[in-house]
mmCIF file of C-alpha atoms in Angstrom:
data_model
loop_
_atom_site.group_PDB
_atom_site.id
_atom_site.type_symbol
_atom_site.label_atom_id
_atom_site.label_comp_id
_atom_site.label_asym_id
_atom_site.label_seq_id
_atom_site.Cartn_x
_atom_site.Cartn_y
_atom_site.Cartn_z
ATOM 1 C CA MET A 17 0.000 0.000 0.000
ATOM 2 C CA THR A 18 1.286 3.475 -0.910
ATOM 3 C CA LYS A 19 2.219 5.588 2.086
ATOM 4 C CA PRO A 20 0.710 9.069 2.473
ATOM 5 C CA THR A 21 3.020 12.030 1.923
ATOM 6 C CA LEU A 22 4.171 14.199 4.818
ATOM 7 C CA VAL A 23 6.068 17.479 4.560
ATOM 8 C CA VAL A 24 8.188 18.057 7.653
ATOM 9 C CA ALA A 25 9.365 21.590 8.451
ATOM 10 C CA LEU A 26 12.393 21.369 10.732
ATOM 11 C CA GLY A 27 13.265 24.595 12.525
ATOM 12 C CA GLY A 28 16.759 26.058 12.277
ATOM 13 C CA ASN A 29 16.789 26.269 16.065
ATOM 14 C CA ALA A 30 16.250 22.497 16.237
ATOM 15 C CA LEU A 31 19.577 22.186 14.442
ATOM 16 C CA LEU A 32 21.307 24.873 16.500
ATOM 17 C CA ARG A 33 19.671 25.687 19.803
ATOM 18 C CA ARG A 34 19.476 29.179 21.226
ATOM 19 C CA GLY A 35 22.735 30.272 22.804
ATOM 20 C CA GLU A 36 24.773 27.368 21.407
ATOM 21 C CA PRO A 37 28.023 28.173 19.544
ATOM 22 C CA LEU A 38 27.628 28.365 15.778
ATOM 23 C CA GLU A 39 29.966 25.438 15.115
ATOM 24 C CA ALA A 40 29.738 22.487 12.731
ATOM 25 C CA ASP A 41 30.352 19.884 15.440
ATOM 26 C CA VAL A 42 27.481 21.240 17.552
ATOM 27 C CA GLN A 43 25.148 21.159 14.552
ATOM 28 C CA ARG A 44 26.153 17.596 13.689
ATOM 29 C CA ILE A 45 25.222 16.436 17.188
ATOM 30 C CA ASN A 46 21.830 18.151 16.958
ATOM 31 C CA ILE A 47 21.232 16.852 13.441
ATOM 32 C CA ALA A 48 21.956 13.297 14.586
ATOM 33 C CA SER A 49 19.198 13.675 17.198
ATOM 34 C CA ALA A 50 16.822 15.254 14.665
ATOM 35 C CA VAL A 51 17.370 12.438 12.186
ATOM 36 C CA LYS A 52 16.229 9.822 14.704
ATOM 37 C CA ALA A 53 12.825 11.519 14.895
ATOM 38 C CA ILE A 54 12.595 12.030 11.127
ATOM 39 C CA ALA A 55 13.659 8.459 10.368
ATOM 40 C CA ALA A 56 10.909 7.162 12.669
ATOM 41 C CA LEU A 57 8.322 9.038 10.586
ATOM 42 C CA THR A 58 9.288 7.135 7.428
ATOM 43 C CA ALA A 59 7.640 3.976 8.817
ATOM 44 C CA ASP A 60 4.219 5.540 8.137
ATOM 45 C CA TRP A 61 4.894 8.376 5.689
ATOM 46 C CA ASN A 62 6.713 9.384 2.519
ATOM 47 C CA VAL A 63 8.704 12.230 4.039
ATOM 48 C CA VAL A 64 9.702 15.478 2.329
ATOM 49 C CA LEU A 65 11.985 17.553 4.543
ATOM 50 C CA VAL A 66 12.211 21.352 4.648
ATOM 51 C CA HIS A 67 14.703 22.854 7.099
ATOM 52 C CA GLY A 68 15.232 26.278 8.597
ATOM 53 C CA ASN A 69 18.464 28.263 8.408
ATOM 54 C CA GLY A 70 18.011 31.319 10.641
ATOM 55 C CA PRO A 71 21.133 30.903 12.808
ATOM 56 C CA GLN A 72 23.247 29.646 9.913
ATOM 57 C CA VAL A 73 22.397 32.303 7.323
ATOM 58 C CA GLY A 74 22.871 34.973 9.986
ATOM 59 C CA LEU A 75 26.353 33.678 10.767
ATOM 60 C CA LEU A 76 27.284 33.648 7.077
ATOM 61 C CA ALA A 77 26.007 37.213 6.731
ATOM 62 C CA LEU A 78 28.089 38.262 9.736
ATOM 63 C CA GLN A 79 31.242 36.579 8.410
ATOM 64 C CA ASN A 80 30.489 37.946 4.959
ATOM 65 C CA SER A 81 30.168 41.563 6.095
ATOM 66 C CA ASP A 82 33.402 41.390 8.096
ATOM 67 C CA TYR A 83 35.453 40.450 5.025
ATOM 68 C CA LYS A 84 36.164 43.982 3.846
ATOM 69 C CA GLN A 85 38.226 43.099 0.775
ATOM 70 C CA VAL A 86 35.239 42.121 -1.389
ATOM 71 C CA LYS A 87 31.630 43.148 -1.836
ATOM 72 C CA PRO A 88 29.392 41.066 0.493
ATOM 73 C CA TYR A 89 27.359 38.268 -1.061
ATOM 74 C CA PRO A 90 23.583 38.971 -1.122
ATOM 75 C CA LEU A 91 21.152 36.970 1.007
ATOM 76 C CA ASP A 92 19.913 34.792 -1.863
ATOM 77 C CA ILE A 93 23.418 33.371 -2.350
ATOM 78 C CA LEU A 94 23.852 32.932 1.401
ATOM 79 C CA VAL A 95 20.559 30.993 1.518
ATOM 80 C CA ALA A 96 21.873 28.764 -1.293
ATOM 81 C CA GLU A 97 25.019 28.178 0.769
ATOM 82 C CA THR A 98 22.978 27.091 3.777
ATOM 83 C CA GLN A 99 20.885 24.743 1.624
ATOM 84 C CA GLY A 100 24.060 22.969 0.575
ATOM 85 C CA MET A 101 25.660 22.997 4.036
ATOM 86 C CA ILE A 102 22.669 21.906 6.105
ATOM 87 C CA GLY A 103 21.329 19.647 3.364
ATOM 88 C CA TYR A 104 24.650 17.813 3.238
ATOM 89 C CA MET A 105 24.669 17.143 6.978
ATOM 90 C CA LEU A 106 21.016 16.056 7.020
ATOM 91 C CA GLN A 107 21.442 13.903 3.920
ATOM 92 C CA GLN A 108 24.480 12.131 5.329
ATOM 93 C CA GLU A 109 22.855 11.367 8.687
ATOM 94 C CA LEU A 110 19.596 10.257 7.043
ATOM 95 C CA GLN A 111 21.480 7.999 4.629
ATOM 96 C CA ASN A 112 23.305 6.403 7.558
ATOM 97 C CA ALA A 113 20.003 5.860 9.389
ATOM 98 C CA LEU A 114 17.993 4.795 6.315
ATOM 99 C CA PRO A 115 20.412 3.016 3.939
ATOM 100 C CA GLU A 116 17.523 1.445 2.016
ATOM 101 C CA ILE A 117 16.026 4.832 1.019
ATOM 102 C CA SER A 118 17.371 7.244 -1.590
ATOM 103 C CA ILE A 119 18.078 10.621 0.068
ATOM 104 C CA VAL A 120 18.307 13.659 -2.222
ATOM 105 C CA THR A 121 19.087 17.285 -1.405
ATOM 106 C CA MET A 122 17.836 19.794 -3.992
ATOM 107 C CA LEU A 123 18.816 23.432 -4.340
ATOM 108 C CA THR A 124 15.389 25.052 -4.488
ATOM 109 C CA GLN A 125 14.404 28.476 -5.785
ATOM 110 C CA VAL A 126 11.191 30.073 -4.545
ATOM 111 C CA GLU A 127 9.617 32.913 -6.465
ATOM 112 C CA VAL A 128 8.379 35.970 -4.553
ATOM 113 C CA ASN A 129 6.780 39.281 -5.528
ATOM 114 C CA SER A 130 9.298 42.118 -5.817
ATOM 115 C CA LYS A 131 6.587 44.470 -4.514
ATOM 116 C CA ASP A 132 5.761 42.356 -1.459
ATOM 117 C CA PRO A 133 5.295 44.781 1.492
ATOM 118 C CA ALA A 134 7.576 42.535 3.565
ATOM 119 C CA PHE A 135 10.552 44.216 1.872
ATOM 120 C CA LEU A 136 9.622 47.399 3.743
ATOM 121 C CA MET A 137 8.946 45.699 7.085
ATOM 122 C CA PRO A 138 11.577 43.107 8.115
ATOM 123 C CA THR A 139 10.318 40.458 10.563
ATOM 124 C CA LYS A 140 12.371 37.290 9.920
ATOM 125 C CA TYR A 141 14.899 36.470 12.660
ATOM 126 C CA ILE A 142 18.333 35.361 11.498
ATOM 127 C CA GLY A 143 21.723 34.948 13.104
ATOM 128 C CA PRO A 144 22.949 34.600 16.666
ATOM 129 C CA VAL A 145 21.540 36.297 19.748
ATOM 130 C CA TYR A 146 22.891 39.633 20.965
ATOM 131 C CA ASP A 147 22.651 41.848 23.996
ATOM 132 C CA LYS A 148 21.362 45.390 23.526
ATOM 133 C CA VAL A 149 24.812 47.001 23.416
ATOM 134 C CA GLU A 150 26.011 44.623 20.665
ATOM 135 C CA ALA A 151 22.800 45.099 18.674
ATOM 136 C CA ASP A 152 23.043 48.890 18.891
ATOM 137 C CA VAL A 153 26.640 48.838 17.625
ATOM 138 C CA LEU A 154 25.801 46.538 14.684
ATOM 139 C CA SER A 155 22.758 48.633 13.854
ATOM 140 C CA ILE A 156 24.979 51.692 13.455
ATOM 141 C CA GLU A 157 27.928 49.944 11.772
ATOM 142 C CA LYS A 158 26.031 47.731 9.323
ATOM 143 C CA GLY A 159 22.576 49.297 9.101
ATOM 144 C CA TRP A 160 20.926 46.083 10.291
ATOM 145 C CA GLU A 161 17.536 46.009 11.994
ATOM 146 C CA PHE A 162 16.936 44.155 15.270
ATOM 147 C CA LYS A 163 13.941 42.944 17.286
ATOM 148 C CA ASN A 164 13.379 41.195 20.575
ATOM 149 C CA ASP A 165 13.010 37.418 20.204
ATOM 150 C CA GLY A 166 11.709 36.361 23.605
ATOM 151 C CA ASP A 167 14.521 37.092 26.051
ATOM 152 C CA TYR A 168 16.975 37.695 23.200
ATOM 153 C CA ILE A 169 17.726 40.303 20.546
ATOM 154 C CA ARG A 170 18.265 39.148 16.948
ATOM 155 C CA ARG A 171 18.654 40.624 13.492
ATOM 156 C CA VAL A 172 15.532 40.730 11.283
ATOM 157 C CA VAL A 173 15.352 40.737 7.460
ATOM 158 C CA PRO A 174 12.517 40.882 4.872
ATOM 159 C CA SER A 175 10.436 37.710 4.579
ATOM 160 C CA PRO A 176 8.166 37.843 1.489
ATOM 161 C CA LYS A 177 5.483 35.226 0.822
ATOM 162 C CA PRO A 178 6.258 32.338 -1.534
ATOM 163 C CA LEU A 179 4.445 32.445 -4.895
ATOM 164 C CA ASN A 180 5.937 29.499 -6.757
ATOM 165 C CA ILE A 181 8.470 26.743 -6.100
ATOM 166 C CA ILE A 182 10.514 26.592 -9.283
ATOM 167 C CA GLU A 183 11.660 22.976 -8.899
ATOM 168 C CA SER A 184 8.312 21.514 -7.735
ATOM 169 C CA ALA A 185 7.968 19.204 -10.764
ATOM 170 C CA SER A 186 11.393 17.691 -10.096
ATOM 171 C CA ILE A 187 10.538 17.251 -6.422
ATOM 172 C CA LYS A 188 7.338 15.397 -7.362
ATOM 173 C CA GLN A 189 9.272 13.113 -9.678
ATOM 174 C CA LEU A 190 11.773 12.214 -6.959
ATOM 175 C CA ILE A 191 8.971 11.496 -4.479
ATOM 176 C CA SER A 192 7.260 9.226 -7.011
ATOM 177 C CA HIS A 193 10.452 7.182 -7.189
ATOM 178 C CA GLY A 194 10.513 6.724 -3.406
ATOM 179 C CA SER A 195 13.184 9.292 -2.536
ATOM 180 C CA LEU A 196 13.232 11.252 0.692
ATOM 181 C CA VAL A 197 13.747 14.780 -0.627
ATOM 182 C CA ILE A 198 15.387 17.591 1.336
ATOM 183 C CA CYS A 199 14.255 20.777 -0.407
ATOM 184 C CA ALA A 200 13.238 24.435 -0.005
ATOM 185 C CA GLY A 201 15.856 24.723 2.742
ATOM 186 C CA GLY A 202 15.727 28.001 4.602
ATOM 187 C CA GLY A 203 12.407 28.684 2.895
ATOM 188 C CA GLY A 204 14.036 28.483 -0.524
ATOM 189 C CA ILE A 205 16.390 30.745 -2.441
ATOM 190 C CA PRO A 206 14.346 33.959 -2.933
ATOM 191 C CA VAL A 207 13.993 34.945 -6.599
ATOM 192 C CA VAL A 208 11.816 37.279 -8.665
ATOM 193 C CA ARG A 209 10.973 37.326 -12.371
ATOM 194 C CA LYS A 210 12.170 40.241 -14.474
ATOM 195 C CA ASP A 211 11.946 40.202 -18.266
ATOM 196 C CA LYS A 212 11.106 36.470 -18.055
ATOM 197 C CA LYS A 213 14.335 35.759 -16.170
ATOM 198 C CA LEU A 214 14.842 34.682 -12.567
ATOM 199 C CA LEU A 215 16.899 36.982 -10.354
ATOM 200 C CA GLY A 216 17.867 36.598 -6.690
ATOM 201 C CA VAL A 217 16.705 39.144 -4.114
ATOM 202 C CA GLU A 218 17.739 40.245 -0.622
ATOM 203 C CA ALA A 219 15.392 38.298 1.658
ATOM 204 C CA VAL A 220 14.920 35.093 3.638
ATOM 205 C CA ILE A 221 11.570 33.363 3.068
ATOM 206 C CA ASP A 222 9.948 31.785 6.094
ATOM 207 C CA LYS A 223 10.503 28.040 5.849
ATOM 208 C CA ASP A 224 7.108 27.198 7.385
ATOM 209 C CA LEU A 225 5.236 29.193 4.739
ATOM 210 C CA SER A 226 7.344 27.568 2.019
ATOM 211 C CA ALA A 227 6.768 24.126 3.533
ATOM 212 C CA ALA A 228 2.990 24.672 3.505
ATOM 213 C CA PHE A 229 3.123 26.020 -0.039
ATOM 214 C CA LEU A 230 5.188 23.008 -1.131
ATOM 215 C CA ALA A 231 2.801 20.627 0.633
ATOM 216 C CA GLU A 232 -0.067 22.083 -1.412
ATOM 217 C CA GLN A 233 1.870 21.886 -4.678
ATOM 218 C CA ILE A 234 2.799 18.217 -4.238
ATOM 219 C CA ASN A 235 -0.632 17.249 -2.810
ATOM 220 C CA ALA A 236 0.783 16.148 0.532
ATOM 221 C CA ASP A 237 -1.571 14.601 3.079
ATOM 222 C CA ALA A 238 -0.140 16.347 6.135
ATOM 223 C CA LEU A 239 2.304 18.987 7.318
ATOM 224 C CA LEU A 240 4.408 18.670 10.465
ATOM 225 C CA ILE A 241 6.087 21.796 11.864
ATOM 226 C CA LEU A 242 8.813 20.937 14.360
ATOM 227 C CA THR A 243 10.118 23.748 16.524
ATOM 228 C CA ASP A 244 11.601 24.433 19.955
ATOM 229 C CA ALA A 245 8.124 24.901 21.482
ATOM 230 C CA ASP A 246 6.184 21.828 22.634
ATOM 231 C CA ALA A 247 2.830 23.207 21.378
ATOM 232 C CA VAL A 248 0.879 26.307 20.370
ATOM 233 C CA TYR A 249 -0.082 28.369 23.417
ATOM 234 C CA ILE A 250 -2.738 30.988 24.023
ATOM 235 C CA ASN A 251 -2.332 33.714 26.645
ATOM 236 C CA TRP A 252 1.412 33.105 26.515
ATOM 237 C CA GLY A 253 3.321 34.557 29.463
ATOM 238 C CA THR A 254 0.225 35.078 31.636
ATOM 239 C CA ASP A 255 -1.364 33.091 34.448
ATOM 240 C CA LYS A 256 -3.954 31.912 31.886
ATOM 241 C CA GLN A 257 -1.333 30.396 29.568
ATOM 242 C CA MET A 258 -2.595 27.173 28.002
ATOM 243 C CA ALA A 259 -1.265 24.736 25.428
ATOM 244 C CA LEU A 260 -3.729 23.738 22.714
ATOM 245 C CA SER A 261 -4.151 20.105 21.751
ATOM 246 C CA ASN A 262 -6.494 20.814 18.817
ATOM 247 C CA ALA A 263 -7.648 23.940 16.979
ATOM 248 C CA GLN A 264 -9.288 24.999 13.721
ATOM 249 C CA PRO A 265 -8.118 27.673 11.243
ATOM 250 C CA GLU A 266 -11.129 29.943 11.741
ATOM 251 C CA GLN A 267 -10.284 30.143 15.448
ATOM 252 C CA LEU A 268 -6.558 30.701 15.059
ATOM 253 C CA GLU A 269 -7.023 33.333 12.360
ATOM 254 C CA LYS A 270 -8.762 35.576 14.919
ATOM 255 C CA MET A 271 -5.755 35.521 17.248
ATOM 256 C CA GLU A 272 -2.403 37.302 17.180
ATOM 257 C CA PHE A 273 0.946 35.517 17.255
ATOM 258 C CA ASP A 274 4.505 36.868 17.013
ATOM 259 C CA ALA A 275 5.215 37.717 13.362
ATOM 260 C CA GLY A 276 8.812 36.529 13.723
ATOM 261 C CA SER A 277 8.220 33.139 15.336
ATOM 262 C CA MET A 278 4.849 31.407 15.897
ATOM 263 C CA GLY A 279 2.891 33.712 13.583
ATOM 264 C CA PRO A 280 4.208 32.263 10.291
ATOM 265 C CA LYS A 281 3.704 28.729 11.612
ATOM 266 C CA ILE A 282 0.043 29.432 12.363
ATOM 267 C CA ASN A 283 -0.416 31.153 8.991
ATOM 268 C CA ALA A 284 1.198 28.230 7.198
ATOM 269 C CA ALA A 285 -0.941 25.715 9.070
ATOM 270 C CA CYS A 286 -4.185 27.565 8.374
ATOM 271 C CA GLU A 287 -3.391 28.008 4.680
ATOM 272 C CA PHE A 288 -2.626 24.305 4.263
ATOM 273 C CA VAL A 289 -5.722 23.073 6.116
ATOM 274 C CA ASN A 290 -8.016 25.532 4.306
ATOM 275 C CA ALA A 291 -6.600 24.591 0.898
ATOM 276 C CA THR A 292 -6.363 20.812 1.283
ATOM 277 C CA LYS A 293 -8.509 19.738 4.271
ATOM 278 C CA GLY A 294 -5.376 17.951 5.468
ATOM 279 C CA LYS A 295 -3.951 18.177 8.974
ATOM 280 C CA VAL A 296 -1.036 20.042 10.510
ATOM 281 C CA GLY A 297 0.920 19.191 13.628
ATOM 282 C CA ILE A 298 3.023 21.712 15.552
ATOM 283 C CA GLY A 299 5.338 20.695 18.367
ATOM 284 C CA CYS A 300 8.848 19.802 19.429
ATOM 285 C CA LEU A 301 11.188 17.443 17.654
ATOM 286 C CA ALA A 302 11.183 14.792 20.374
ATOM 287 C CA ASP A 303 7.392 14.372 20.013
ATOM 288 C CA GLY A 304 7.453 14.165 16.196
ATOM 289 C CA SER A 305 5.789 10.784 15.653
ATOM 290 C CA GLN A 306 3.084 11.461 18.253
ATOM 291 C CA ILE A 307 1.992 14.954 17.180
ATOM 292 C CA LEU A 308 0.006 13.901 14.101
ATOM 293 C CA LYS A 309 -1.736 11.257 16.208
ATOM 294 C CA GLY A 310 -2.997 13.998 18.546
ATOM 295 C CA LEU A 311 -1.024 12.651 21.503
ATOM 296 C CA LYS A 312 1.435 15.542 21.813
ATOM 297 C CA GLY A 313 1.784 19.132 20.604
ATOM 298 C CA THR A 314 -1.000 20.890 18.704
ATOM 299 C CA LEU A 315 -3.066 19.354 15.910
ATOM 300 C CA ILE A 316 -4.737 21.798 13.501
ATOM 301 C CA THR A 317 -7.622 20.330 11.534
ATOM 302 C CA GLU A 318 -10.676 21.430 9.561
ATOM 303 C CA LYS A 319 -13.011 20.054 12.259
ATOM 304 C CA PRO A 320 -12.457 19.388 15.984
ATOM 305 C CA VAL A 321 -11.018 15.996 16.810
ATOM 306 C CA ALA A 322 -10.728 16.384 20.581
ATOM 307 C CA LYS A 323 -12.399 18.431 23.298
ATOM 308 C CA LYS A 324 -9.414 18.856 25.575
ATOM 309 C CA ASN A 325 -7.852 22.311 25.305
ATOM 310 C CA ASN A 326 -9.803 23.330 22.222
ATOM 311 C CA ILE A 327 -10.104 27.097 21.858
ATOM 312 C CA LYS A 328 -13.314 28.494 23.320
ATOM 313 C CA LEU A 329 -14.525 31.624 21.552
#
């Protein structure tokens, strides 16, 4: 029997946790743990993996800007670099864990609108964490913008919405041949069309929005968003804070979530469920195989599947 298709969106912070040094050895250790959870999913699903790159692309941008002898590489090229770097590490670990499955990493371009208002209002967190003094200095020296990310301060860049995944036909073909495809890493390499040609632009697309868009394009049955939070919470940071086990798009769309973290995940989940009637799980990596069963994390569906912790409006 053919397995259903699952798109898994793996957060960049699952590969490099907050406050950890931006080193290859640290990422390899985290990736080895992530692969155990992803490999377990292949027992029931055809898995397509999309990964984040926030810490990694931010580090490359920092290294890039400090090399004064040459003009800095733009963000689209840095995103391509992270697709190769992170994809390589994920592909190697997955191949070691799943020697019977073909693992393929694909450089993936994602088309965006050059007039997307996101270019005027940066919200996407990238790079390491800073204290206020460091952020103020970098803001003056490099012209970067910063925002609070929980207890931290991080750089933010434009994050336009995905319009088209250029390599979607090739991804479908690989899936049909039984490959586990790692694609749209870091949300995809951001490109625009000008005079019928593709050109890279200065942005980082949110990987959750790209994962949901990809899931629609390849007719996936479910979307799993793995992050460093164990569930979606309402009334976060108050004495009424509560984790949701199940929610519906029409409920979530009436609520506000941080535009740089949980907001895009909720938007991606709602778009996928509304478009496909499929289901979306959001939760932490360790709970991966249980989230879509409604046992852990938050399950977002067209209709309620459980009474516990449903949103009451």
